[in-house]
XYZ file of C-alpha atoms in Angstrom:
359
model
C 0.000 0.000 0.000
C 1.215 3.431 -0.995
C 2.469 5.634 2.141
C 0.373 8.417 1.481
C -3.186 5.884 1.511
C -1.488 4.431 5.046
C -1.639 8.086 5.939
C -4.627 8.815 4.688
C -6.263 5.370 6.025
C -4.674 5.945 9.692
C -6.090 9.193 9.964
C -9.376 7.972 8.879
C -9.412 5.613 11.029
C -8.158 8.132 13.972
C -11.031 9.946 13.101
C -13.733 7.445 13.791
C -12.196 6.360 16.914
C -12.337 9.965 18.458
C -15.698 10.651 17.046
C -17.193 7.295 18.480
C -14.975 8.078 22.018
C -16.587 11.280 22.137
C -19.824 9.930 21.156
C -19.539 7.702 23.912
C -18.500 9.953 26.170
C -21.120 12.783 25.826
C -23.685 9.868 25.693
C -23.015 8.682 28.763
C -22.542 12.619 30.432
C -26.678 12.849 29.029
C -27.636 10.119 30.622
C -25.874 10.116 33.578
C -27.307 13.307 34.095
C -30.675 12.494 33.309
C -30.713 9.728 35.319
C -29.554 11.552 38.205
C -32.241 13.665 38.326
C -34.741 10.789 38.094
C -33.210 9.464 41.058
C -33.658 12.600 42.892
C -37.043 13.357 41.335
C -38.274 10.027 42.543
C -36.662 9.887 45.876
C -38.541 13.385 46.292
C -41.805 12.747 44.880
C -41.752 9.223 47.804
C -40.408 11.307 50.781
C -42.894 13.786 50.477
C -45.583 11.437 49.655
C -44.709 9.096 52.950
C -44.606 12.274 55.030
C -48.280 14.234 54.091
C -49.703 11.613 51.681
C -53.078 13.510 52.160
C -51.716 16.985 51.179
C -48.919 15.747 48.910
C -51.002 13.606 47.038
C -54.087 15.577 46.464
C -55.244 16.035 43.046
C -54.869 20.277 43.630
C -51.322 19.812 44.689
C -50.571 17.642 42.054
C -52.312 20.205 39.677
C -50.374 23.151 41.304
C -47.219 21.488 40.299
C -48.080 21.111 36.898
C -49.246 24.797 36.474
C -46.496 26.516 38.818
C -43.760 24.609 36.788
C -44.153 25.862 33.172
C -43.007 29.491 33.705
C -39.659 28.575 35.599
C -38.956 25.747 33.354
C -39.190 27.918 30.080
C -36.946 30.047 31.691
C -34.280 27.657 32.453
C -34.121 26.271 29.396
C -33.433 29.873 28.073
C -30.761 29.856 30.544
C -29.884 26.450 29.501
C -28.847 27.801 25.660
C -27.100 30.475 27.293
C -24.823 28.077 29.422
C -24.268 25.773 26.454
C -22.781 28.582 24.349
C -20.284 29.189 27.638
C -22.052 32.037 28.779
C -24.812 33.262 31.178
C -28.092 35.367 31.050
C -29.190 37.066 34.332
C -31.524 39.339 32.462
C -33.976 36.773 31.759
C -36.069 37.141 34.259
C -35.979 41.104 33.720
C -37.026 40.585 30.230
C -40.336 38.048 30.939
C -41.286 40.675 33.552
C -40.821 43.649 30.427
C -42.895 41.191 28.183
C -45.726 40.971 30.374
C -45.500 44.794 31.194
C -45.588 44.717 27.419
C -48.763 42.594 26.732
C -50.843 44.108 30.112
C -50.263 47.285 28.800
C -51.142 46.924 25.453
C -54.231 45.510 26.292
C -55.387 47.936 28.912
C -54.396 50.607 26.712
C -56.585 48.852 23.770
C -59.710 48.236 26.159
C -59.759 50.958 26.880
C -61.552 52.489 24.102
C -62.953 49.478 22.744
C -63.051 46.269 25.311
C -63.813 44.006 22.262
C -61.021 44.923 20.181
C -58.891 44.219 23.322
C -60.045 40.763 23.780
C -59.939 40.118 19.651
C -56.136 41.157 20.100
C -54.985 38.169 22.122
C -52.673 36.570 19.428
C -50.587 39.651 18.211
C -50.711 41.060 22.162
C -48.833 37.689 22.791
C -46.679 38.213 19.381
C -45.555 41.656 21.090
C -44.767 40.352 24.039
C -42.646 37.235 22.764
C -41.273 40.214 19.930
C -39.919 42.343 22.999
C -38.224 39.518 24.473
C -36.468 38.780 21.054
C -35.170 42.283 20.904
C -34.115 41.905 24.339
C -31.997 39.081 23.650
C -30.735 40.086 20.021
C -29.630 43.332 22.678
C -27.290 40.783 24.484
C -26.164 39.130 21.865
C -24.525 42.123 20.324
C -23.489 43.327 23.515
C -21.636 39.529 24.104
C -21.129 38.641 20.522
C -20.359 41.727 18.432
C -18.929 43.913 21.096
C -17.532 41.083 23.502
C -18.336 41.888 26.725
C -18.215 38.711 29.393
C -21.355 37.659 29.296
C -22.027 37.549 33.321
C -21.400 41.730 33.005
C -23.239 42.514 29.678
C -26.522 40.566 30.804
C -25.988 42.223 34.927
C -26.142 45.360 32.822
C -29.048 44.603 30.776
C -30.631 43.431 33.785
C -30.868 46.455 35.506
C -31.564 48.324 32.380
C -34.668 46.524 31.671
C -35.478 46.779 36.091
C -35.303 50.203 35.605
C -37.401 50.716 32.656
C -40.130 49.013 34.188
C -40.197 50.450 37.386
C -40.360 53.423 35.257
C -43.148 51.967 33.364
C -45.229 50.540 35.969
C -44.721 52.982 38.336
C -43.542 50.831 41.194
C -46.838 49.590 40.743
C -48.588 46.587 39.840
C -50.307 45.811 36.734
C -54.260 44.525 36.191
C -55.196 43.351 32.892
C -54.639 40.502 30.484
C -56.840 39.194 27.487
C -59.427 36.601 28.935
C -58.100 34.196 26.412
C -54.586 34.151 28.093
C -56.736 33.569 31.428
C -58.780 31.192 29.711
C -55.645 29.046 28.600
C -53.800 29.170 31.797
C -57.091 27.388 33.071
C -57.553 25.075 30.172
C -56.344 21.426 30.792
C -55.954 18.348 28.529
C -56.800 14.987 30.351
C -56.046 16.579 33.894
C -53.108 18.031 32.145
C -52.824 21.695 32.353
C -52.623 23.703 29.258
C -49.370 25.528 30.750
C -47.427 22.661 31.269
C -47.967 21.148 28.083
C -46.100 24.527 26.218
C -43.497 23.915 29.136
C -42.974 20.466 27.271
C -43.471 21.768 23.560
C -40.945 24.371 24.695
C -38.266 21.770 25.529
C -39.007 19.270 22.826
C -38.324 21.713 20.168
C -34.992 23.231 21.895
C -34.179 19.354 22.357
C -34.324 19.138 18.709
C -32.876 22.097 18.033
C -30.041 21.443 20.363
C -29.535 17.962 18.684
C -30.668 17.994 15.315
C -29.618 21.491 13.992
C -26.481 23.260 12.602
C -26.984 25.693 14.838
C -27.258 23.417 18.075
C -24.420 21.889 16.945
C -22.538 25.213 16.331
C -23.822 26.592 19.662
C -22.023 23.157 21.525
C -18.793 23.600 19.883
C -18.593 27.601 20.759
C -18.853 27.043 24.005
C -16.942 23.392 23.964
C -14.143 25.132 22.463
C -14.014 28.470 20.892
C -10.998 28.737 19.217
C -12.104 25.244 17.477
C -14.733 26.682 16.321
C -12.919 30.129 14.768
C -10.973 28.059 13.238
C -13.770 25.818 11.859
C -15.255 28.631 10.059
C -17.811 29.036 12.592
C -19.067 33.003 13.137
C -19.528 33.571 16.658
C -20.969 36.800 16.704
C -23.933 35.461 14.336
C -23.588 32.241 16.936
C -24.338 34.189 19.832
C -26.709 36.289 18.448
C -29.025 33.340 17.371
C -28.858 31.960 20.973
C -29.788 35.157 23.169
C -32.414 36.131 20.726
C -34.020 32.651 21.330
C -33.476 32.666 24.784
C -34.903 36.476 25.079
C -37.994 34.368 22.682
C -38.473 31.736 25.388
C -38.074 34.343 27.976
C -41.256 36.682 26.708
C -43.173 33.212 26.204
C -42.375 32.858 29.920
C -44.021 36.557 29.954
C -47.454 35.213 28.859
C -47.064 32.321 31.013
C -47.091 34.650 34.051
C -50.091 36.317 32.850
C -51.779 32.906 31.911
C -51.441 31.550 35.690
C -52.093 35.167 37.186
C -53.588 38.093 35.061
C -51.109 40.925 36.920
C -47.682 42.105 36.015
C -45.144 43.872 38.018
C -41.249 44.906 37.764
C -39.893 42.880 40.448
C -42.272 39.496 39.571
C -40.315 36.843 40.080
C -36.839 37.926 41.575
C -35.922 34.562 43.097
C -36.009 33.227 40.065
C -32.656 34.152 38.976
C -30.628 32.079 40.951
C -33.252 29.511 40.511
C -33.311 28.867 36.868
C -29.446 28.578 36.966
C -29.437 26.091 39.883
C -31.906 23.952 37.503
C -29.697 24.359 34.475
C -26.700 23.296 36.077
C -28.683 20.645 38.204
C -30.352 19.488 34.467
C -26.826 18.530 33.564
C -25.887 22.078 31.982
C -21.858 22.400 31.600
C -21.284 26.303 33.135
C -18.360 25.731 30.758
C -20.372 25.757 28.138
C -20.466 22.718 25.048
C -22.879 20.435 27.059
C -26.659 20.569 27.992
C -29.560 18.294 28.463
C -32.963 20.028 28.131
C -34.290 16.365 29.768
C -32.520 17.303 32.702
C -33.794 20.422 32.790
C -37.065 19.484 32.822
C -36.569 16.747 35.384
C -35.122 19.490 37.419
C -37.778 21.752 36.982
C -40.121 19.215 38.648
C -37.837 18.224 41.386
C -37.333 21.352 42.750
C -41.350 21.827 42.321
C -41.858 18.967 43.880
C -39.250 20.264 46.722
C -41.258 23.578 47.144
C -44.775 21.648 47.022
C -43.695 19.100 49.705
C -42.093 21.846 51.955
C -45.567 24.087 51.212
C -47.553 20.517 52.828
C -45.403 19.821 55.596
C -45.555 23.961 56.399
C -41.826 24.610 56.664
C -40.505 28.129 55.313
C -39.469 29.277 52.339
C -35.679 29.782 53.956
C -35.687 26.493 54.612
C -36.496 25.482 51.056
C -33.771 27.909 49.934
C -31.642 25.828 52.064
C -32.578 22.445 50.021
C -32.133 23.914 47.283
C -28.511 24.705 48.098
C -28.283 21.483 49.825
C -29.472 19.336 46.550
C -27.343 21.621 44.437
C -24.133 20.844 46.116
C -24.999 17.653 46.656
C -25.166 16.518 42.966
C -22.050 18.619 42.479
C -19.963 16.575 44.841
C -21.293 13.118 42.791
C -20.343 14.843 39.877
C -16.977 15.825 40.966
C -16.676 11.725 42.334
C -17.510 9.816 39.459
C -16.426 11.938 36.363
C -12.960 11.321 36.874
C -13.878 7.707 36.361
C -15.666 8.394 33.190
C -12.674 10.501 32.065
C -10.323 7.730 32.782
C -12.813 5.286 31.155
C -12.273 7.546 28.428
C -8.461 7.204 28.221
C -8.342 3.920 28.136
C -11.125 3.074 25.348
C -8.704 5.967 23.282
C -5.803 4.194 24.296
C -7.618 0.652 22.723
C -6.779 -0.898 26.607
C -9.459 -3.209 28.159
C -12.409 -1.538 30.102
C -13.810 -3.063 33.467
Protein backbone atom coordinates (compact mmCIF):
# COMPACT_ATOMS: atom_id res chain seq x y z
CA UNK A 1 0.00 0.00 0.00
CA UNK A 2 1.22 3.43 -1.00
CA UNK A 3 2.47 5.63 2.14
CA UNK A 4 0.37 8.42 1.48
CA UNK A 5 -3.19 5.88 1.51
CA UNK A 6 -1.49 4.43 5.05
CA UNK A 7 -1.64 8.09 5.94
CA UNK A 8 -4.63 8.81 4.69
CA UNK A 9 -6.26 5.37 6.02
CA UNK A 10 -4.67 5.95 9.69
CA UNK A 11 -6.09 9.19 9.96
CA UNK A 12 -9.38 7.97 8.88
CA UNK A 13 -9.41 5.61 11.03
CA UNK A 14 -8.16 8.13 13.97
CA UNK A 15 -11.03 9.95 13.10
CA UNK A 16 -13.73 7.45 13.79
CA UNK A 17 -12.20 6.36 16.91
CA UNK A 18 -12.34 9.96 18.46
CA UNK A 19 -15.70 10.65 17.05
CA UNK A 20 -17.19 7.29 18.48
CA UNK A 21 -14.98 8.08 22.02
CA UNK A 22 -16.59 11.28 22.14
CA UNK A 23 -19.82 9.93 21.16
CA UNK A 24 -19.54 7.70 23.91
CA UNK A 25 -18.50 9.95 26.17
CA UNK A 26 -21.12 12.78 25.83
CA UNK A 27 -23.69 9.87 25.69
CA UNK A 28 -23.02 8.68 28.76
CA UNK A 29 -22.54 12.62 30.43
CA UNK A 30 -26.68 12.85 29.03
CA UNK A 31 -27.64 10.12 30.62
CA UNK A 32 -25.87 10.12 33.58
CA UNK A 33 -27.31 13.31 34.10
CA UNK A 34 -30.68 12.49 33.31
CA UNK A 35 -30.71 9.73 35.32
CA UNK A 36 -29.55 11.55 38.21
CA UNK A 37 -32.24 13.66 38.33
CA UNK A 38 -34.74 10.79 38.09
CA UNK A 39 -33.21 9.46 41.06
CA UNK A 40 -33.66 12.60 42.89
CA UNK A 41 -37.04 13.36 41.34
CA UNK A 42 -38.27 10.03 42.54
CA UNK A 43 -36.66 9.89 45.88
CA UNK A 44 -38.54 13.38 46.29
CA UNK A 45 -41.80 12.75 44.88
CA UNK A 46 -41.75 9.22 47.80
CA UNK A 47 -40.41 11.31 50.78
CA UNK A 48 -42.89 13.79 50.48
CA UNK A 49 -45.58 11.44 49.66
CA UNK A 50 -44.71 9.10 52.95
CA UNK A 51 -44.61 12.27 55.03
CA UNK A 52 -48.28 14.23 54.09
CA UNK A 53 -49.70 11.61 51.68
CA UNK A 54 -53.08 13.51 52.16
CA UNK A 55 -51.72 16.98 51.18
CA UNK A 56 -48.92 15.75 48.91
CA UNK A 57 -51.00 13.61 47.04
CA UNK A 58 -54.09 15.58 46.46
CA UNK A 59 -55.24 16.04 43.05
CA UNK A 60 -54.87 20.28 43.63
CA UNK A 61 -51.32 19.81 44.69
CA UNK A 62 -50.57 17.64 42.05
CA UNK A 63 -52.31 20.21 39.68
CA UNK A 64 -50.37 23.15 41.30
CA UNK A 65 -47.22 21.49 40.30
CA UNK A 66 -48.08 21.11 36.90
CA UNK A 67 -49.25 24.80 36.47
CA UNK A 68 -46.50 26.52 38.82
CA UNK A 69 -43.76 24.61 36.79
CA UNK A 70 -44.15 25.86 33.17
CA UNK A 71 -43.01 29.49 33.70
CA UNK A 72 -39.66 28.58 35.60
CA UNK A 73 -38.96 25.75 33.35
CA UNK A 74 -39.19 27.92 30.08
CA UNK A 75 -36.95 30.05 31.69
CA UNK A 76 -34.28 27.66 32.45
CA UNK A 77 -34.12 26.27 29.40
CA UNK A 78 -33.43 29.87 28.07
CA UNK A 79 -30.76 29.86 30.54
CA UNK A 80 -29.88 26.45 29.50
CA UNK A 81 -28.85 27.80 25.66
CA UNK A 82 -27.10 30.48 27.29
CA UNK A 83 -24.82 28.08 29.42
CA UNK A 84 -24.27 25.77 26.45
CA UNK A 85 -22.78 28.58 24.35
CA UNK A 86 -20.28 29.19 27.64
CA UNK A 87 -22.05 32.04 28.78
CA UNK A 88 -24.81 33.26 31.18
CA UNK A 89 -28.09 35.37 31.05
CA UNK A 90 -29.19 37.07 34.33
CA UNK A 91 -31.52 39.34 32.46
CA UNK A 92 -33.98 36.77 31.76
CA UNK A 93 -36.07 37.14 34.26
CA UNK A 94 -35.98 41.10 33.72
CA UNK A 95 -37.03 40.58 30.23
CA UNK A 96 -40.34 38.05 30.94
CA UNK A 97 -41.29 40.68 33.55
CA UNK A 98 -40.82 43.65 30.43
CA UNK A 99 -42.90 41.19 28.18
CA UNK A 100 -45.73 40.97 30.37
CA UNK A 101 -45.50 44.79 31.19
CA UNK A 102 -45.59 44.72 27.42
CA UNK A 103 -48.76 42.59 26.73
CA UNK A 104 -50.84 44.11 30.11
CA UNK A 105 -50.26 47.28 28.80
CA UNK A 106 -51.14 46.92 25.45
CA UNK A 107 -54.23 45.51 26.29
CA UNK A 108 -55.39 47.94 28.91
CA UNK A 109 -54.40 50.61 26.71
CA UNK A 110 -56.58 48.85 23.77
CA UNK A 111 -59.71 48.24 26.16
CA UNK A 112 -59.76 50.96 26.88
CA UNK A 113 -61.55 52.49 24.10
CA UNK A 114 -62.95 49.48 22.74
CA UNK A 115 -63.05 46.27 25.31
CA UNK A 116 -63.81 44.01 22.26
CA UNK A 117 -61.02 44.92 20.18
CA UNK A 118 -58.89 44.22 23.32
CA UNK A 119 -60.05 40.76 23.78
CA UNK A 120 -59.94 40.12 19.65
CA UNK A 121 -56.14 41.16 20.10
CA UNK A 122 -54.99 38.17 22.12
CA UNK A 123 -52.67 36.57 19.43
CA UNK A 124 -50.59 39.65 18.21
CA UNK A 125 -50.71 41.06 22.16
CA UNK A 126 -48.83 37.69 22.79
CA UNK A 127 -46.68 38.21 19.38
CA UNK A 128 -45.55 41.66 21.09
CA UNK A 129 -44.77 40.35 24.04
CA UNK A 130 -42.65 37.24 22.76
CA UNK A 131 -41.27 40.21 19.93
CA UNK A 132 -39.92 42.34 23.00
CA UNK A 133 -38.22 39.52 24.47
CA UNK A 134 -36.47 38.78 21.05
CA UNK A 135 -35.17 42.28 20.90
CA UNK A 136 -34.12 41.90 24.34
CA UNK A 137 -32.00 39.08 23.65
CA UNK A 138 -30.74 40.09 20.02
CA UNK A 139 -29.63 43.33 22.68
CA UNK A 140 -27.29 40.78 24.48
CA UNK A 141 -26.16 39.13 21.87
CA UNK A 142 -24.53 42.12 20.32
CA UNK A 143 -23.49 43.33 23.51
CA UNK A 144 -21.64 39.53 24.10
CA UNK A 145 -21.13 38.64 20.52
CA UNK A 146 -20.36 41.73 18.43
CA UNK A 147 -18.93 43.91 21.10
CA UNK A 148 -17.53 41.08 23.50
CA UNK A 149 -18.34 41.89 26.73
CA UNK A 150 -18.21 38.71 29.39
CA UNK A 151 -21.35 37.66 29.30
CA UNK A 152 -22.03 37.55 33.32
CA UNK A 153 -21.40 41.73 33.01
CA UNK A 154 -23.24 42.51 29.68
CA UNK A 155 -26.52 40.57 30.80
CA UNK A 156 -25.99 42.22 34.93
CA UNK A 157 -26.14 45.36 32.82
CA UNK A 158 -29.05 44.60 30.78
CA UNK A 159 -30.63 43.43 33.78
CA UNK A 160 -30.87 46.46 35.51
CA UNK A 161 -31.56 48.32 32.38
CA UNK A 162 -34.67 46.52 31.67
CA UNK A 163 -35.48 46.78 36.09
CA UNK A 164 -35.30 50.20 35.61
CA UNK A 165 -37.40 50.72 32.66
CA UNK A 166 -40.13 49.01 34.19
CA UNK A 167 -40.20 50.45 37.39
CA UNK A 168 -40.36 53.42 35.26
CA UNK A 169 -43.15 51.97 33.36
CA UNK A 170 -45.23 50.54 35.97
CA UNK A 171 -44.72 52.98 38.34
CA UNK A 172 -43.54 50.83 41.19
CA UNK A 173 -46.84 49.59 40.74
CA UNK A 174 -48.59 46.59 39.84
CA UNK A 175 -50.31 45.81 36.73
CA UNK A 176 -54.26 44.52 36.19
CA UNK A 177 -55.20 43.35 32.89
CA UNK A 178 -54.64 40.50 30.48
CA UNK A 179 -56.84 39.19 27.49
CA UNK A 180 -59.43 36.60 28.94
CA UNK A 181 -58.10 34.20 26.41
CA UNK A 182 -54.59 34.15 28.09
CA UNK A 183 -56.74 33.57 31.43
CA UNK A 184 -58.78 31.19 29.71
CA UNK A 185 -55.64 29.05 28.60
CA UNK A 186 -53.80 29.17 31.80
CA UNK A 187 -57.09 27.39 33.07
CA UNK A 188 -57.55 25.08 30.17
CA UNK A 189 -56.34 21.43 30.79
CA UNK A 190 -55.95 18.35 28.53
CA UNK A 191 -56.80 14.99 30.35
CA UNK A 192 -56.05 16.58 33.89
CA UNK A 193 -53.11 18.03 32.14
CA UNK A 194 -52.82 21.69 32.35
CA UNK A 195 -52.62 23.70 29.26
CA UNK A 196 -49.37 25.53 30.75
CA UNK A 197 -47.43 22.66 31.27
CA UNK A 198 -47.97 21.15 28.08
CA UNK A 199 -46.10 24.53 26.22
CA UNK A 200 -43.50 23.91 29.14
CA UNK A 201 -42.97 20.47 27.27
CA UNK A 202 -43.47 21.77 23.56
CA UNK A 203 -40.94 24.37 24.69
CA UNK A 204 -38.27 21.77 25.53
CA UNK A 205 -39.01 19.27 22.83
CA UNK A 206 -38.32 21.71 20.17
CA UNK A 207 -34.99 23.23 21.89
CA UNK A 208 -34.18 19.35 22.36
CA UNK A 209 -34.32 19.14 18.71
CA UNK A 210 -32.88 22.10 18.03
CA UNK A 211 -30.04 21.44 20.36
CA UNK A 212 -29.54 17.96 18.68
CA UNK A 213 -30.67 17.99 15.31
CA UNK A 214 -29.62 21.49 13.99
CA UNK A 215 -26.48 23.26 12.60
CA UNK A 216 -26.98 25.69 14.84
CA UNK A 217 -27.26 23.42 18.07
CA UNK A 218 -24.42 21.89 16.95
CA UNK A 219 -22.54 25.21 16.33
CA UNK A 220 -23.82 26.59 19.66
CA UNK A 221 -22.02 23.16 21.53
CA UNK A 222 -18.79 23.60 19.88
CA UNK A 223 -18.59 27.60 20.76
CA UNK A 224 -18.85 27.04 24.00
CA UNK A 225 -16.94 23.39 23.96
CA UNK A 226 -14.14 25.13 22.46
CA UNK A 227 -14.01 28.47 20.89
CA UNK A 228 -11.00 28.74 19.22
CA UNK A 229 -12.10 25.24 17.48
CA UNK A 230 -14.73 26.68 16.32
CA UNK A 231 -12.92 30.13 14.77
CA UNK A 232 -10.97 28.06 13.24
CA UNK A 233 -13.77 25.82 11.86
CA UNK A 234 -15.25 28.63 10.06
CA UNK A 235 -17.81 29.04 12.59
CA UNK A 236 -19.07 33.00 13.14
CA UNK A 237 -19.53 33.57 16.66
CA UNK A 238 -20.97 36.80 16.70
CA UNK A 239 -23.93 35.46 14.34
CA UNK A 240 -23.59 32.24 16.94
CA UNK A 241 -24.34 34.19 19.83
CA UNK A 242 -26.71 36.29 18.45
CA UNK A 243 -29.02 33.34 17.37
CA UNK A 244 -28.86 31.96 20.97
CA UNK A 245 -29.79 35.16 23.17
CA UNK A 246 -32.41 36.13 20.73
CA UNK A 247 -34.02 32.65 21.33
CA UNK A 248 -33.48 32.67 24.78
CA UNK A 249 -34.90 36.48 25.08
CA UNK A 250 -37.99 34.37 22.68
CA UNK A 251 -38.47 31.74 25.39
CA UNK A 252 -38.07 34.34 27.98
CA UNK A 253 -41.26 36.68 26.71
CA UNK A 254 -43.17 33.21 26.20
CA UNK A 255 -42.37 32.86 29.92
CA UNK A 256 -44.02 36.56 29.95
CA UNK A 257 -47.45 35.21 28.86
CA UNK A 258 -47.06 32.32 31.01
CA UNK A 259 -47.09 34.65 34.05
CA UNK A 260 -50.09 36.32 32.85
CA UNK A 261 -51.78 32.91 31.91
CA UNK A 262 -51.44 31.55 35.69
CA UNK A 263 -52.09 35.17 37.19
CA UNK A 264 -53.59 38.09 35.06
CA UNK A 265 -51.11 40.92 36.92
CA UNK A 266 -47.68 42.10 36.02
CA UNK A 267 -45.14 43.87 38.02
CA UNK A 268 -41.25 44.91 37.76
CA UNK A 269 -39.89 42.88 40.45
CA UNK A 270 -42.27 39.50 39.57
CA UNK A 271 -40.32 36.84 40.08
CA UNK A 272 -36.84 37.93 41.58
CA UNK A 273 -35.92 34.56 43.10
CA UNK A 274 -36.01 33.23 40.07
CA UNK A 275 -32.66 34.15 38.98
CA UNK A 276 -30.63 32.08 40.95
CA UNK A 277 -33.25 29.51 40.51
CA UNK A 278 -33.31 28.87 36.87
CA UNK A 279 -29.45 28.58 36.97
CA UNK A 280 -29.44 26.09 39.88
CA UNK A 281 -31.91 23.95 37.50
CA UNK A 282 -29.70 24.36 34.47
CA UNK A 283 -26.70 23.30 36.08
CA UNK A 284 -28.68 20.65 38.20
CA UNK A 285 -30.35 19.49 34.47
CA UNK A 286 -26.83 18.53 33.56
CA UNK A 287 -25.89 22.08 31.98
CA UNK A 288 -21.86 22.40 31.60
CA UNK A 289 -21.28 26.30 33.13
CA UNK A 290 -18.36 25.73 30.76
CA UNK A 291 -20.37 25.76 28.14
CA UNK A 292 -20.47 22.72 25.05
CA UNK A 293 -22.88 20.44 27.06
CA UNK A 294 -26.66 20.57 27.99
CA UNK A 295 -29.56 18.29 28.46
CA UNK A 296 -32.96 20.03 28.13
CA UNK A 297 -34.29 16.36 29.77
CA UNK A 298 -32.52 17.30 32.70
CA UNK A 299 -33.79 20.42 32.79
CA UNK A 300 -37.07 19.48 32.82
CA UNK A 301 -36.57 16.75 35.38
CA UNK A 302 -35.12 19.49 37.42
CA UNK A 303 -37.78 21.75 36.98
CA UNK A 304 -40.12 19.22 38.65
CA UNK A 305 -37.84 18.22 41.39
CA UNK A 306 -37.33 21.35 42.75
CA UNK A 307 -41.35 21.83 42.32
CA UNK A 308 -41.86 18.97 43.88
CA UNK A 309 -39.25 20.26 46.72
CA UNK A 310 -41.26 23.58 47.14
CA UNK A 311 -44.78 21.65 47.02
CA UNK A 312 -43.70 19.10 49.71
CA UNK A 313 -42.09 21.85 51.95
CA UNK A 314 -45.57 24.09 51.21
CA UNK A 315 -47.55 20.52 52.83
CA UNK A 316 -45.40 19.82 55.60
CA UNK A 317 -45.56 23.96 56.40
CA UNK A 318 -41.83 24.61 56.66
CA UNK A 319 -40.51 28.13 55.31
CA UNK A 320 -39.47 29.28 52.34
CA UNK A 321 -35.68 29.78 53.96
CA UNK A 322 -35.69 26.49 54.61
CA UNK A 323 -36.50 25.48 51.06
CA UNK A 324 -33.77 27.91 49.93
CA UNK A 325 -31.64 25.83 52.06
CA UNK A 326 -32.58 22.44 50.02
CA UNK A 327 -32.13 23.91 47.28
CA UNK A 328 -28.51 24.70 48.10
CA UNK A 329 -28.28 21.48 49.82
CA UNK A 330 -29.47 19.34 46.55
CA UNK A 331 -27.34 21.62 44.44
CA UNK A 332 -24.13 20.84 46.12
CA UNK A 333 -25.00 17.65 46.66
CA UNK A 334 -25.17 16.52 42.97
CA UNK A 335 -22.05 18.62 42.48
CA UNK A 336 -19.96 16.57 44.84
CA UNK A 337 -21.29 13.12 42.79
CA UNK A 338 -20.34 14.84 39.88
CA UNK A 339 -16.98 15.82 40.97
CA UNK A 340 -16.68 11.72 42.33
CA UNK A 341 -17.51 9.82 39.46
CA UNK A 342 -16.43 11.94 36.36
CA UNK A 343 -12.96 11.32 36.87
CA UNK A 344 -13.88 7.71 36.36
CA UNK A 345 -15.67 8.39 33.19
CA UNK A 346 -12.67 10.50 32.07
CA UNK A 347 -10.32 7.73 32.78
CA UNK A 348 -12.81 5.29 31.15
CA UNK A 349 -12.27 7.55 28.43
CA UNK A 350 -8.46 7.20 28.22
CA UNK A 351 -8.34 3.92 28.14
CA UNK A 352 -11.12 3.07 25.35
CA UNK A 353 -8.70 5.97 23.28
CA UNK A 354 -5.80 4.19 24.30
CA UNK A 355 -7.62 0.65 22.72
CA UNK A 356 -6.78 -0.90 26.61
CA UNK A 357 -9.46 -3.21 28.16
CA UNK A 358 -12.41 -1.54 30.10
CA UNK A 359 -13.81 -3.06 33.47
Amino acid sequence: MPKNDLSTGLRDTNGRVDSLVRGMVERARDNRGVGRMVLVFVASFTLFAALNPRVFLGPINLQNIMVSAPEVGVIAVAMTLAMLTGGIDLSLVSIANLSAITMSTMYTALGASSPGLAESMAVPILLAGIMVGVLCGLLNGVLIGVVGITPILATLGTMQILNGLAIVWTGGSTLYGAPSGFVTFGKTAVATIPMLFIVFLAVAISIAIMINRTALGRKMELQGANPVAALFSGIRSAKVLLGSYAIGGGLAGLAGFLFLARNPTASADYGTSYVLLVIVIAVLGGANPNGGFASVAGVVLATLTLQVVSSGFTALRLSTYQYAIAQGVILITVMIVDAITWPKLRRGKKRIASGAPTK
